[in-house]
mmCIF file of C-alpha atoms in Angstrom:
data_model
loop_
_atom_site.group_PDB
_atom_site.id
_atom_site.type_symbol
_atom_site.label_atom_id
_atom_site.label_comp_id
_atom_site.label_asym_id
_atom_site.label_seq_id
_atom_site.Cartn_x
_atom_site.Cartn_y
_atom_site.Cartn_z
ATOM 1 C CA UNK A 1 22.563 5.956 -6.261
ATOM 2 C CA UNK A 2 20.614 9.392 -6.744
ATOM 3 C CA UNK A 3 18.751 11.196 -4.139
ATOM 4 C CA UNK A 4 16.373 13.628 -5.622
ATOM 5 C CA UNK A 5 13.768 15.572 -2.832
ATOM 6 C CA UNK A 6 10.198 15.382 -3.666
ATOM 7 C CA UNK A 7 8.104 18.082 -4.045
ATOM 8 C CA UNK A 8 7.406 17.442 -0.175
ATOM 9 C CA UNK A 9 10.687 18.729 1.877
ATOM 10 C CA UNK A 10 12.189 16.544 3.404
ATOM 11 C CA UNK A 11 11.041 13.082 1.328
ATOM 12 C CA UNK A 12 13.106 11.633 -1.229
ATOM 13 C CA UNK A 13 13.096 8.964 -3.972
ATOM 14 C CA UNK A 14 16.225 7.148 -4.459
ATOM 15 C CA UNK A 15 16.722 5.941 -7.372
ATOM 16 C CA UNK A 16 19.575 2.604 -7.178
ATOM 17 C CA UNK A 17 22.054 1.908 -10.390
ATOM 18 C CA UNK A 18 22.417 -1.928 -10.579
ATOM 19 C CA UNK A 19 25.024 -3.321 -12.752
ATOM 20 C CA UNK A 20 24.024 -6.023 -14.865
ATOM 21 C CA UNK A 21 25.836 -8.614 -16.912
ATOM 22 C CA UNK A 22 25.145 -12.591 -18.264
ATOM 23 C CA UNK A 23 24.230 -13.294 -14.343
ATOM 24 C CA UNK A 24 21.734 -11.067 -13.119
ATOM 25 C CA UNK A 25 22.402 -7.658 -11.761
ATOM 26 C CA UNK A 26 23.934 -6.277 -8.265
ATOM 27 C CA UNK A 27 22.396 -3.333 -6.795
ATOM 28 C CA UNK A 28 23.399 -1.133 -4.003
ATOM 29 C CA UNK A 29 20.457 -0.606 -1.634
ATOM 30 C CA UNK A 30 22.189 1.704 1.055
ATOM 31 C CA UNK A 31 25.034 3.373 1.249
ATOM 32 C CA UNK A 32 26.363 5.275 4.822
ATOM 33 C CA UNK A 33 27.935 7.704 2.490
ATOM 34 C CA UNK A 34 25.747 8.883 0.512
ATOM 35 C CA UNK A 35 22.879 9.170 2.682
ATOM 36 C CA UNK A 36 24.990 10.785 5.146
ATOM 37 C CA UNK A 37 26.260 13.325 2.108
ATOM 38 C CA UNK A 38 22.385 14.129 1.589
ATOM 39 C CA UNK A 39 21.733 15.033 5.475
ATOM 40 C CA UNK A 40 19.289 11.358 5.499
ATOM 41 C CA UNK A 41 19.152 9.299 8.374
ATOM 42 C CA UNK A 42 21.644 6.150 8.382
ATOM 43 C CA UNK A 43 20.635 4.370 11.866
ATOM 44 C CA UNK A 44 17.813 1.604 10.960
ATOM 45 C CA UNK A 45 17.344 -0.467 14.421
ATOM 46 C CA UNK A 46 14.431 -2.713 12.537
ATOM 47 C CA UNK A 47 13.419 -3.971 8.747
ATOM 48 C CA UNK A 48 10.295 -5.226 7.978
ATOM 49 C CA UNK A 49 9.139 -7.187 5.167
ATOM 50 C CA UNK A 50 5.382 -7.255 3.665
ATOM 51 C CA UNK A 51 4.163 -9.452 0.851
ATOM 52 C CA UNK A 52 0.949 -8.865 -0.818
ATOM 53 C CA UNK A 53 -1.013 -11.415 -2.832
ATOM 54 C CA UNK A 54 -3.580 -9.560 -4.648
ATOM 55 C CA UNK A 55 -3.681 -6.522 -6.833
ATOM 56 C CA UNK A 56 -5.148 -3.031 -5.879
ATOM 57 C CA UNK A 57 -5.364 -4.175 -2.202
ATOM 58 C CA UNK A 58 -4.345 -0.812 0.073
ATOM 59 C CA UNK A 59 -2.301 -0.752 3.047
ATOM 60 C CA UNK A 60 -2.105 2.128 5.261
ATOM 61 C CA UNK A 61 -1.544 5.604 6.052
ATOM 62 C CA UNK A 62 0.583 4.151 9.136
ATOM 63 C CA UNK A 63 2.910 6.593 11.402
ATOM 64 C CA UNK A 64 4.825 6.796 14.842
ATOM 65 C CA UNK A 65 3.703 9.698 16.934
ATOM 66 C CA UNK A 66 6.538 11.239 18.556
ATOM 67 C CA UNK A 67 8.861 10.093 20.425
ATOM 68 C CA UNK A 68 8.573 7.259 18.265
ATOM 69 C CA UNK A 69 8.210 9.117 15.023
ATOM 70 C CA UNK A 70 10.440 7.782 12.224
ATOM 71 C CA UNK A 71 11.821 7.829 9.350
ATOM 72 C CA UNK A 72 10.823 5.044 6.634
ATOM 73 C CA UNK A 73 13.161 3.588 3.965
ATOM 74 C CA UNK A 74 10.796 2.069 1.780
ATOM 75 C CA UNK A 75 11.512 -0.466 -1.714
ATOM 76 C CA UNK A 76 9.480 -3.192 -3.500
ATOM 77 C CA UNK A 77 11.770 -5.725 -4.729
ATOM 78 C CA UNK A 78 8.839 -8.162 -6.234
ATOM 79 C CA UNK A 79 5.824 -6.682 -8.687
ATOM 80 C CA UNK A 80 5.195 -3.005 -8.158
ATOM 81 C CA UNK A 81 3.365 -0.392 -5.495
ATOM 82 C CA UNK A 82 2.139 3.293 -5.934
ATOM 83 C CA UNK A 83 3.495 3.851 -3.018
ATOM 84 C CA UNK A 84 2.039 7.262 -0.947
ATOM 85 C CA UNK A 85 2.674 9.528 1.790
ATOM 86 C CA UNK A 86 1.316 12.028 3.420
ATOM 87 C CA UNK A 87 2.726 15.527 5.532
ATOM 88 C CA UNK A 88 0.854 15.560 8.542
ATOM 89 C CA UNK A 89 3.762 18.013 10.211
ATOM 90 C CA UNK A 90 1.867 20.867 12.183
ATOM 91 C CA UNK A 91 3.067 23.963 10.579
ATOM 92 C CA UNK A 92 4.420 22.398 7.709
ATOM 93 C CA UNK A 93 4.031 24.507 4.108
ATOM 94 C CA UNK A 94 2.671 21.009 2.625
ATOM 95 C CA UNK A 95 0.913 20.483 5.430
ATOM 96 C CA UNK A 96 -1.895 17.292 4.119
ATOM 97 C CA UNK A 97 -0.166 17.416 1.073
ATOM 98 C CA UNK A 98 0.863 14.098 -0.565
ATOM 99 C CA UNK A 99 3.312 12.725 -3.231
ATOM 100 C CA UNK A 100 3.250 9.051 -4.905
ATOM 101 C CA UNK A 101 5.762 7.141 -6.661
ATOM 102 C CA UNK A 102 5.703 4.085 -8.440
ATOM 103 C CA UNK A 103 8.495 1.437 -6.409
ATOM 104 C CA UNK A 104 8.928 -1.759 -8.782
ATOM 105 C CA UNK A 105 11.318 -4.804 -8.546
ATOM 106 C CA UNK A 106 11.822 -3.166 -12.542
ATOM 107 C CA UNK A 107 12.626 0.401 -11.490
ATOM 108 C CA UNK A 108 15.444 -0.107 -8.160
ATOM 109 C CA UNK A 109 13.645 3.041 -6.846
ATOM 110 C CA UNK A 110 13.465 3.811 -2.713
ATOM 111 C CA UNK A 111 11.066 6.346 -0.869
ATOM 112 C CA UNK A 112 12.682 7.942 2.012
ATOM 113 C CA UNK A 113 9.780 9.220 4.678
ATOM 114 C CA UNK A 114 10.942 11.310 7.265
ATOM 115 C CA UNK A 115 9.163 12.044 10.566
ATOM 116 C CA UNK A 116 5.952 13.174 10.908
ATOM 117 C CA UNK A 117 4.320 11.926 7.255
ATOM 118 C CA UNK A 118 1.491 9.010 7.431
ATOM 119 C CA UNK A 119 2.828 6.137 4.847
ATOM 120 C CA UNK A 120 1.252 3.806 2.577
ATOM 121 C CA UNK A 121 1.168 2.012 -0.514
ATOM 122 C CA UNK A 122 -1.524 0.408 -3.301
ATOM 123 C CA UNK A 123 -0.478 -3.143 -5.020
ATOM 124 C CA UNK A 124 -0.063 -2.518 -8.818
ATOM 125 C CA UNK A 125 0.591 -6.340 -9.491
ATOM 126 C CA UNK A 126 -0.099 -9.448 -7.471
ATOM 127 C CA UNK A 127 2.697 -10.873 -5.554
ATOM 128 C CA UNK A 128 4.567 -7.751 -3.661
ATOM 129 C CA UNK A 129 6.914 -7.754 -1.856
ATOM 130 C CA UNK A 130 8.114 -4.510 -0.001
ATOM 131 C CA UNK A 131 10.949 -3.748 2.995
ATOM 132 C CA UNK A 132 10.925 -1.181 5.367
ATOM 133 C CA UNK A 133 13.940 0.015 7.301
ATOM 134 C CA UNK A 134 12.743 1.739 10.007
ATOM 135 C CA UNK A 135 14.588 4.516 12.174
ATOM 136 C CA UNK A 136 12.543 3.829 15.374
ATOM 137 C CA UNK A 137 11.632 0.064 16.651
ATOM 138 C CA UNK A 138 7.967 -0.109 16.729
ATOM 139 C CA UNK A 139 5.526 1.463 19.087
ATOM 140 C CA UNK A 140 2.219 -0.297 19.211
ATOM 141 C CA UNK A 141 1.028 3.026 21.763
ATOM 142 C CA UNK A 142 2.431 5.471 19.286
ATOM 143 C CA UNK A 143 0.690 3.852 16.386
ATOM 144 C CA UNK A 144 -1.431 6.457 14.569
ATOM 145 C CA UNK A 145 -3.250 6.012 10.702
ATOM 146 C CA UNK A 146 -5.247 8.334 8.695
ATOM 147 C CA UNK A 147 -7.689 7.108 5.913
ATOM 148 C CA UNK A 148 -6.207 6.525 2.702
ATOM 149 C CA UNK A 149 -10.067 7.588 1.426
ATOM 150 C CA UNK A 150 -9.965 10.637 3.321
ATOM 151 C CA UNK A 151 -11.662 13.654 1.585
ATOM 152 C CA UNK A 152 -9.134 16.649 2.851
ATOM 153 C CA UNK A 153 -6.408 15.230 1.566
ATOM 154 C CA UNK A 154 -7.794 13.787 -1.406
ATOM 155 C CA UNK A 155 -5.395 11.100 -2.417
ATOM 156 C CA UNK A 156 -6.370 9.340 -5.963
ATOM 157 C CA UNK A 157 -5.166 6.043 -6.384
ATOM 158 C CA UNK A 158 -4.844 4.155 -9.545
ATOM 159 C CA UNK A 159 -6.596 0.816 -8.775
ATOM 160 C CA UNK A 160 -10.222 0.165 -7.969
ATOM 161 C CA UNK A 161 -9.772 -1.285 -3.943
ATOM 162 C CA UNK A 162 -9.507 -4.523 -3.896
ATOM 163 C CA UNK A 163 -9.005 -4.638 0.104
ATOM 164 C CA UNK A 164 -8.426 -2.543 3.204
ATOM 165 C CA UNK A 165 -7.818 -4.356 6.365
ATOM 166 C CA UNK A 166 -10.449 -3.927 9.032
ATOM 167 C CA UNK A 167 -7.898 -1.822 11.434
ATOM 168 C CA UNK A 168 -7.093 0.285 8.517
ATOM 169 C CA UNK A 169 -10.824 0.775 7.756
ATOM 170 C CA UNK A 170 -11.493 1.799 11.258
ATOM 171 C CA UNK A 171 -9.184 4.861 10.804
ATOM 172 C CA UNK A 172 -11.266 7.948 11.946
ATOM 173 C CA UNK A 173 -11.426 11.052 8.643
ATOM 174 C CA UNK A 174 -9.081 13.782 9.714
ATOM 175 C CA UNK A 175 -10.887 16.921 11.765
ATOM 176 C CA UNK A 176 -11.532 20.662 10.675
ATOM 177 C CA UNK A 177 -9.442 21.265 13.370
ATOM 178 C CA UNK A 178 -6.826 18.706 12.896
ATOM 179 C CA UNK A 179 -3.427 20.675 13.155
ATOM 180 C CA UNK A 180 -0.860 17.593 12.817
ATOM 181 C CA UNK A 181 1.779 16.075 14.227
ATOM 182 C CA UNK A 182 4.117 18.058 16.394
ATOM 183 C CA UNK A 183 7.647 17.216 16.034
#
């Protein structure tokens, strides 16, 4: 397992190390150890699953406002995702900055989203499946979502859209005078 920080501080891609032979391959997901030798957060009270049936369909920018902000532990094990996220920390240096990486059932990589960054991914193939472990257990009155379309922080995606779900639509484009999420 190797933890390398993204250009935004604080989020990391983890890249697993499965070891194959005539039967398949066994792969590590987590390890207390290592996370805890990296300073990452270990305690993941809930795991969610999403599959996705069509290509280029977009889901997201989700995030907990505080005190339910979390961290997200995020990994496709089926097809592949560009999978996004976004530093909406007030005072942040990369503050509406974002970083993508490709998470594929071929690749064993994980995105680790701390606190404070909206999350989301685009469906490279048909068929994906992605898991969440989640530091906080879900909030529906701490919900929050920014548009994955929205012009300030200019996200390009690889895919035309193939679909946005209504509630994800109806996410309001960020203010002049939006100053983020205070941690």
């Amino acid at each position: 397992m190797t933890v390398t920080e993204t250009p935004l501080a604080g989020a990391y891609v983890i890249d697993l190390a499965p070891q194959r032979d005539d039967r398949g391959y066994f792969v590590r997901t987590f390890c207390v150890d290592t996370f805890h030798r990296h300073g990452l957060v270990t305690d993941y009270p809930q795991a969610n699953h999403s599959r996705t049936s069509h290509r280029g369909v977009v889901r997201g920018m989700h995030f907990q406002n505080p005190p339910h902000a979390e961290v997200k532990l995020v990994r496709c094990s089926r097809g592949a995702i560009l999978d996004v996220f976004v530093d909406l920390r007030a005072g942040s240096p990369t503050f509406l900055r974002w970083h993508a990486v490709e998470l594929s059932e071929e690749n064993f990589r994980t995105a680790y989203i701390p606190p404070g960054f909206a999350h989301g991914f685009q469906t490279l193939t048909a068929d994906c499946d992605v898991h969440y472990m989640v530091s906080k257990v879900y909030a529906p009155a701490a919900e929050g979502r920014v548009r994955y379309d929205d012009p300030r922080i200019g996200i390009r995606l690889p895919l035309p859209v193939a679909f946005v779900s209504p509630k994800d639509a109806a996410a309001v484009l960020l203010t002049a005078d939006y100053r983020g999420i205070e941690l």
